[in-house]
CSV table of C-alpha atoms and ligand atoms in Angstrom, one decimal:
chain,number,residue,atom,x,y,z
A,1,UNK,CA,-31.2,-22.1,18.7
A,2,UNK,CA,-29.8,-20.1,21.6
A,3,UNK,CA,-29.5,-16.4,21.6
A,4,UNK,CA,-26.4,-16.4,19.3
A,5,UNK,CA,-26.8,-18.9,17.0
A,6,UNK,CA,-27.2,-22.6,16.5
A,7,UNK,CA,-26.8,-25.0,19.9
A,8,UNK,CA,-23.7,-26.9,20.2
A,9,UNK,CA,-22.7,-29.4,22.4
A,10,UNK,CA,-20.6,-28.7,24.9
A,11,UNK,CA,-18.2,-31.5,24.2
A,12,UNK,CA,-17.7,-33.6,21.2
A,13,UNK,CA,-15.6,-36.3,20.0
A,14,UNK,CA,-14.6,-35.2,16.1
A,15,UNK,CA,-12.2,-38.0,15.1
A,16,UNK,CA,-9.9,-40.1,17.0
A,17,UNK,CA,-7.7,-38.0,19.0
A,18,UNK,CA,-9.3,-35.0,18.2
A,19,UNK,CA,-11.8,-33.5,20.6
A,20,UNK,CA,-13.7,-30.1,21.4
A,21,UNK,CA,-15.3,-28.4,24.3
A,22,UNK,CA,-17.1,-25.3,23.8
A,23,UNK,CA,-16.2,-22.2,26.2
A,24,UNK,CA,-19.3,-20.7,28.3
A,25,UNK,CA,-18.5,-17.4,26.6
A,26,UNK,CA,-21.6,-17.1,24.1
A,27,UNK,CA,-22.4,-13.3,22.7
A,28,UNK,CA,-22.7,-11.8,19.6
A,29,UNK,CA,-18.8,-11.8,18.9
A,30,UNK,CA,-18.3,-15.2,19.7
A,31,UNK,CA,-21.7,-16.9,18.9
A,32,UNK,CA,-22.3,-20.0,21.0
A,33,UNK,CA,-18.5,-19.4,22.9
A,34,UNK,CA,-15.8,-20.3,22.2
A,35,UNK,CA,-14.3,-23.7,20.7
A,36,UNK,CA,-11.3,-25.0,23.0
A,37,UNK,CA,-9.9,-28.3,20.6
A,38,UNK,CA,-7.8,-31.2,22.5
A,39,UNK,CA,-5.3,-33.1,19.9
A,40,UNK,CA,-4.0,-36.5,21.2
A,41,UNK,CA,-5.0,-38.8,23.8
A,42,UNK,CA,-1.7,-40.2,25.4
A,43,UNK,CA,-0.2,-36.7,24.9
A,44,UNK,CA,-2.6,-33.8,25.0
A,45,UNK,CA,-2.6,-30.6,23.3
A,46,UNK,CA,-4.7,-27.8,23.8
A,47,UNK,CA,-5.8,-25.3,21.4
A,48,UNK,CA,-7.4,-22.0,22.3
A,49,UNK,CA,-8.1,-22.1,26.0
A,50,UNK,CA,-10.3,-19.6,26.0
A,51,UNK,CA,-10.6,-16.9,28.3
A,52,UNK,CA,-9.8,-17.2,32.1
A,53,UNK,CA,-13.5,-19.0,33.2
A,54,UNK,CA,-12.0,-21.8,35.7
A,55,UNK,CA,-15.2,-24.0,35.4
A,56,UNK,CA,-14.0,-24.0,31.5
A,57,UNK,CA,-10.2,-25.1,32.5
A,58,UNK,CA,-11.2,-27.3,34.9
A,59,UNK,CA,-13.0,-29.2,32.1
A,60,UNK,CA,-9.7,-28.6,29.9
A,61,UNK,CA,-8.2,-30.8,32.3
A,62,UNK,CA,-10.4,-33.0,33.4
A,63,UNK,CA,-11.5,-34.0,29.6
A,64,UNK,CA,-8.0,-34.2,28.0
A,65,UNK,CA,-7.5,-37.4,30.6
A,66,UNK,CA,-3.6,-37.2,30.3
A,67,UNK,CA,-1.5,-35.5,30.8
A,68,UNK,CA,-1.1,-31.6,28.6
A,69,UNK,CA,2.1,-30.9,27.2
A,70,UNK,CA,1.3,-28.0,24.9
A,71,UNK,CA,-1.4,-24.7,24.7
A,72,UNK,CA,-1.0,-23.6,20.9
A,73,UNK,CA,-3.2,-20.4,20.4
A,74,UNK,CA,-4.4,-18.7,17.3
A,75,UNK,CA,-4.2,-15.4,18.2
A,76,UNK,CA,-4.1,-12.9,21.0
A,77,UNK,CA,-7.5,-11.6,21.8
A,78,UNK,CA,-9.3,-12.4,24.9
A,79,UNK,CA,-11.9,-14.8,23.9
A,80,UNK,CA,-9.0,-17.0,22.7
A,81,UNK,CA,-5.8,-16.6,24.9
A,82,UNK,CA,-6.1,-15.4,28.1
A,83,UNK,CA,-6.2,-18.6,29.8
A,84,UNK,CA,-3.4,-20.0,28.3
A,85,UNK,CA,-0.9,-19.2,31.1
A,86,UNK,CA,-3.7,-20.1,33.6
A,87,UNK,CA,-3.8,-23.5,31.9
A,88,UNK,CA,0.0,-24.1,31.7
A,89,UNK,CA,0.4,-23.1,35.4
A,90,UNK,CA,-2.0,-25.6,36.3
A,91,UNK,CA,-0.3,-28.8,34.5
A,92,UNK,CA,2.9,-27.5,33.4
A,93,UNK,CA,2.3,-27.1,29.7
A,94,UNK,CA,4.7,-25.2,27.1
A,95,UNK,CA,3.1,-22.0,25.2
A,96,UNK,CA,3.4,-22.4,21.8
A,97,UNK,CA,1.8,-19.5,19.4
A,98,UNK,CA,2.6,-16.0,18.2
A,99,UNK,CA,3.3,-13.2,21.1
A,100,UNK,CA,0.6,-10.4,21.1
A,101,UNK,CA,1.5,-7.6,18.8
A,102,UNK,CA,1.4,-3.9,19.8
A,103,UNK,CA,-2.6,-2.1,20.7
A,104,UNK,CA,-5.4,-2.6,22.7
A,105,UNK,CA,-7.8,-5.7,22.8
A,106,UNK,CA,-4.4,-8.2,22.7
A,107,UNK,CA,-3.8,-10.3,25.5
A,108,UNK,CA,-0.2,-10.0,26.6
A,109,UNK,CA,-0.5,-12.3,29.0
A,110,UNK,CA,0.6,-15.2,26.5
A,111,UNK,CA,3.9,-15.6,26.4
A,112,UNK,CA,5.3,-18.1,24.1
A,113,UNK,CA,8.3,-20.1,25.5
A,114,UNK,CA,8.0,-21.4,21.6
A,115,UNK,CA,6.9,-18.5,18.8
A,116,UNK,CA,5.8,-20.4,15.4
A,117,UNK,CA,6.1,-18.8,12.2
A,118,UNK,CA,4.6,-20.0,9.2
A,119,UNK,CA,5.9,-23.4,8.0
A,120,UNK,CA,6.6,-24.6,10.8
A,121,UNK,CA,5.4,-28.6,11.9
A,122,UNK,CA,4.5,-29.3,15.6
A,123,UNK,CA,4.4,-32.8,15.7
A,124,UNK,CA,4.2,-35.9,18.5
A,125,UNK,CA,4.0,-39.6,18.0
A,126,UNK,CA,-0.1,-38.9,17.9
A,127,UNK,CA,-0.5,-36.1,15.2
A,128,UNK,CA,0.9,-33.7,13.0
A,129,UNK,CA,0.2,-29.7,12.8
A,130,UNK,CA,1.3,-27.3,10.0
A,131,UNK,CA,2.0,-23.5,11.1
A,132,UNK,CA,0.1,-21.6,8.0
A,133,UNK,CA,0.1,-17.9,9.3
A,134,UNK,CA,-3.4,-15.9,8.5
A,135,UNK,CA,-2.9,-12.5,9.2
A,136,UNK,CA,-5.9,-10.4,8.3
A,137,UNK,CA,-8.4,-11.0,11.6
A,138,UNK,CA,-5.5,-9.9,13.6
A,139,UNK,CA,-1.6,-9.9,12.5
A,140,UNK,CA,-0.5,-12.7,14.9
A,141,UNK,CA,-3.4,-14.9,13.3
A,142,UNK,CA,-2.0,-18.8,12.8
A,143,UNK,CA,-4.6,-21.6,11.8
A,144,UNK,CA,-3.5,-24.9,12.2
A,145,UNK,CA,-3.5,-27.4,9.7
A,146,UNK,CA,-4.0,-31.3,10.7
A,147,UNK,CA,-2.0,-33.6,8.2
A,148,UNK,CA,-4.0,-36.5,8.9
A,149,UNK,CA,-7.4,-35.8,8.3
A,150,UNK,CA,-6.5,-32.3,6.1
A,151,UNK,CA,-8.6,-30.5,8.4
A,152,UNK,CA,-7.9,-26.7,9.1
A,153,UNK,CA,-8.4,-25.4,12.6
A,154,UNK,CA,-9.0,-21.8,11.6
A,155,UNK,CA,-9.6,-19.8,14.8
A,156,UNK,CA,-11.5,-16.8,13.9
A,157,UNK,CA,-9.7,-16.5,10.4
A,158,UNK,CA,-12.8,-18.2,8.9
A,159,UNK,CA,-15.7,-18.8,11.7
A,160,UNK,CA,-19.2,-20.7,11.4
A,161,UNK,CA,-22.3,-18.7,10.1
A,162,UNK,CA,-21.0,-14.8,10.5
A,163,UNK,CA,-18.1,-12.4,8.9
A,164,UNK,CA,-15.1,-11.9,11.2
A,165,UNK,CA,-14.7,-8.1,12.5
A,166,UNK,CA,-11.4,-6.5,10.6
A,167,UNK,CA,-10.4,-3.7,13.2
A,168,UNK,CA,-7.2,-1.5,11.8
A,169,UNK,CA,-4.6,-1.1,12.6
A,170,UNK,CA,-3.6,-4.7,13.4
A,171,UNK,CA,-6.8,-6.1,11.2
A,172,UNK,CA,-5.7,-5.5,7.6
A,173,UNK,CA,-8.3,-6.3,5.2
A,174,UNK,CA,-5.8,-6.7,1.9
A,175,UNK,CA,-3.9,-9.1,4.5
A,176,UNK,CA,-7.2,-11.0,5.1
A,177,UNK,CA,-8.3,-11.3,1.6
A,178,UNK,CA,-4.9,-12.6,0.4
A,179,UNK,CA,-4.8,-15.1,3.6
A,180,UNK,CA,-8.1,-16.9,2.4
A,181,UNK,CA,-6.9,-17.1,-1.3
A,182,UNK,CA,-3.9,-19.0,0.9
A,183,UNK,CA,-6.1,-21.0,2.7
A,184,UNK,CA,-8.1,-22.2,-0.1
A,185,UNK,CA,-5.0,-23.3,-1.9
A,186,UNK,CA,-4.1,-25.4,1.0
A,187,UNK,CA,-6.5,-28.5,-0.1
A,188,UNK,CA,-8.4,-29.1,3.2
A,189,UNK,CA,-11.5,-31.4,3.5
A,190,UNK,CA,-12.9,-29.5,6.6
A,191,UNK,CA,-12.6,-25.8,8.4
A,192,UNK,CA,-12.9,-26.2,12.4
A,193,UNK,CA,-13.6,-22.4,13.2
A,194,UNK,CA,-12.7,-20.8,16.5
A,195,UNK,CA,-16.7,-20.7,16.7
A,196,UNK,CA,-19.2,-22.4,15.6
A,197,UNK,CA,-19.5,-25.8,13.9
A,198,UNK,CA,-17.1,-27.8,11.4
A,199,UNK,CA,-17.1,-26.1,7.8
A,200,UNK,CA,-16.8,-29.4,5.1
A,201,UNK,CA,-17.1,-27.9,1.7
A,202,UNK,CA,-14.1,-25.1,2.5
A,203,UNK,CA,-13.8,-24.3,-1.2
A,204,UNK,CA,-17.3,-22.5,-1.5
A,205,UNK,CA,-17.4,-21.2,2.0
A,206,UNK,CA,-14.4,-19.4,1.3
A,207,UNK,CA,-15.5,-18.1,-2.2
A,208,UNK,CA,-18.4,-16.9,-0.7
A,209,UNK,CA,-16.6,-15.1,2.0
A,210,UNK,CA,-14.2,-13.7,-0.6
A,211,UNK,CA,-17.1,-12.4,-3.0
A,212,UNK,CA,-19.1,-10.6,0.2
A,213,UNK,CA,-16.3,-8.7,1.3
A,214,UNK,CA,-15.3,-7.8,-2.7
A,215,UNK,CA,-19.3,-6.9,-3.1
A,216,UNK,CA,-18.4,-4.7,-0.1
A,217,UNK,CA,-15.2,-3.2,-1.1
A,218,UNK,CA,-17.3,-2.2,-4.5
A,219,UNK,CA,-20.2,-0.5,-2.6
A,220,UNK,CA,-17.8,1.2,-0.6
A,221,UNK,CA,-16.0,2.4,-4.0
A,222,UNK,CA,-19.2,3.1,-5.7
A,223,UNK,CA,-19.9,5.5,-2.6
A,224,UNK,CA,-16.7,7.4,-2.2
A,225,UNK,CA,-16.9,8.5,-6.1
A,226,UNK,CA,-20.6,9.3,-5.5
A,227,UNK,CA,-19.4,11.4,-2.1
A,228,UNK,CA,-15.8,12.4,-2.2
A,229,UNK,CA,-13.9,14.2,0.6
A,230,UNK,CA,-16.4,12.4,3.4
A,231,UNK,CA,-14.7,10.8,6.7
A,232,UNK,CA,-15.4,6.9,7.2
A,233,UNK,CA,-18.0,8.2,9.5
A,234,UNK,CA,-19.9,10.4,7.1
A,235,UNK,CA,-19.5,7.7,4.8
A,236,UNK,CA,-20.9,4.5,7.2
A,237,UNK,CA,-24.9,5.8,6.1
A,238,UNK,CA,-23.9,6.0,2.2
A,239,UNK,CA,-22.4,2.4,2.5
A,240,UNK,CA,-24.0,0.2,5.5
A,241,UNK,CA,-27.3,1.0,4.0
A,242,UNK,CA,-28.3,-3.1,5.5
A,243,UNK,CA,-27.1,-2.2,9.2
A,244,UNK,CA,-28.9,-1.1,12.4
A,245,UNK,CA,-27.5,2.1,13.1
A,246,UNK,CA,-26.4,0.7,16.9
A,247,UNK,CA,-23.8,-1.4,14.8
A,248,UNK,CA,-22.5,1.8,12.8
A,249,UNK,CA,-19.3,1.8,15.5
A,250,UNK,CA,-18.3,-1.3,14.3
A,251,UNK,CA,-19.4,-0.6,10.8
A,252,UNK,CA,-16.9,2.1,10.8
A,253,UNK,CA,-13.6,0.3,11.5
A,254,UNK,CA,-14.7,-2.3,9.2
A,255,UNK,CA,-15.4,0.7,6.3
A,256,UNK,CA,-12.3,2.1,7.3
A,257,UNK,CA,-10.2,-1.4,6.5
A,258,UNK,CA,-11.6,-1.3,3.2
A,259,UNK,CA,-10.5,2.0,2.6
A,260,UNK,CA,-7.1,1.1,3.7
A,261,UNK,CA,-6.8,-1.9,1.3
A,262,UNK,CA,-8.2,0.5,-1.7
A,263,UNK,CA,-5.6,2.8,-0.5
A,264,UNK,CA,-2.6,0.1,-0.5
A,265,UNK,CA,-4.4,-1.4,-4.0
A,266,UNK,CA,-3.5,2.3,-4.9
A,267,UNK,CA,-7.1,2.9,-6.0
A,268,UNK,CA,-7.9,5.9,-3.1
A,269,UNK,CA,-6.1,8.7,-1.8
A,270,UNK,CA,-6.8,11.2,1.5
A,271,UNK,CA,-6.2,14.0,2.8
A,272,UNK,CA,-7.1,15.2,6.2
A,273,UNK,CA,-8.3,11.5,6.4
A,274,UNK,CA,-11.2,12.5,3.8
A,275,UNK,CA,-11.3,9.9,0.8
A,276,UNK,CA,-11.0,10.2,-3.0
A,277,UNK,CA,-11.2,7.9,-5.5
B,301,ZN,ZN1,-12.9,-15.2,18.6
């Protein structure tokens, strides 16, 4: 075990013509760093560069072996995208992703010269990818769906061993909810998160991940009726009973995305941004 969570390898060969190296970017938002994937082998493309470390896209380079075309991205935040038009400056690549939406903590750097919306295929002679848009985690949020081996490259939609941070206003937890019912329909025989290790029972991983955050929503209900006309932050103690108080910042957006969703279910009201139900 490292610091933040389990050791991985800094390089692994998943299946033919599908490779990852993981960023040196480990903490306690991105657990052992960042997961940078390589898809092809005549014809590279990069997933998720990471954020600008130049050892890390030095290694991009020198691992992928041929020559990259393409840098998809997930999303926009800076463990993920920021050296994306490092990258493509260095071999030429095409940007391929959503742009970064409106708000702090979005890289806008990453510039797409292609923007993909959901449905759309990006295929080469080597491999096919299927556009499946995710927002919830942030409202740019595509995962990546491998037609060969049915294997979802999820970003930090769905990650390895922790619950993704919903920060309003661009994380929308009704959004993210309805995303993973999505995913789940999908069919896929394996999850690659943007961190952490491959996920290969997706069914009950995203059941349970559905289930903790409705267990959630319900204490935070359960404590609103019990304490009506609080803030979020008077309400973080009622609800986060489980949570070192140092963590109660982040507790706080995340309570507050509940409240939103119960609010757009049509459940709670506020005024003066103190809740009823
Ligand atoms: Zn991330």
């Amino acid at each position: 075990m490292s610091a933040f969570g389990p050791e991985m390898p800094e390089f692994a060969e998943l299946a033919p013509g599908v490779r990852r190296i993981v960023a040196p970017n480990p903490s306690m938002m991105t657990g052992p760093g960042t997961n940078t994937y390589l898809f092809g082998v005549d014809e590279v493309a990069v997933l998720d560069p990471g954020p600008v470390i130049r050892s890390h896209l030095d290694d991009i380079v020198a691992r992928a072996g041929a020559a990259i075309r393409w840098i998809l991205v997930t999303h926009t935040h800076p463990d993920h995208s920021p050296g994306a038009a490092i990258l493509a400056d260095m071999c030429g690549a095409e940007l391929l992703g959503m742009p970064a939406p409106e708000g702090r903590h979005q890289d806008k750097t990453f510039i797409p010269s292609r923007t993909l919306a959901d449905g759309d295929v990006f295929e080469t002679s080597e491999f096919r990818l299927e556009v499946v848009h995710t927002p919830g985690h942030a409202s740019n949020h595509v995962c990546y769906r491998h037609a060969g081996l049915a294997w979802l490259f999820t970003g930090d939609h769905i990650i390895d061993g922790s619950t993704v941070a919903i920060n309003p206003p661009d994380g929308n937890m009704k959004h993210y909810i309805e995303s993973l019912r999505r995913v789940k329909d999908l069919g896929c025989n394996a999850l690659l998160p943007g961190h952490g290790e491959l996920i290969d029972d997706p069914p009950r991983v995203i059941d349970w991940i559905v289930d903790h955050r409705l267990e959630r929503e319900a204490k935070v209900a359960a404590a609103v009726k019990s304490h009506p006309d609080l803030t979020t932050h008077e309400l973080v103690p009622h609800v986060y009973t489980d949570v070192d108080p140092k963590l109660y910042g982040w507790a706080e957006r995340s309570l507050l995305a509940h409240m939103l969703k119960l609010e757009a279910d049509g459940v709670a009201t506020r005024s003066d941004n103190r809740w009823r139900i």
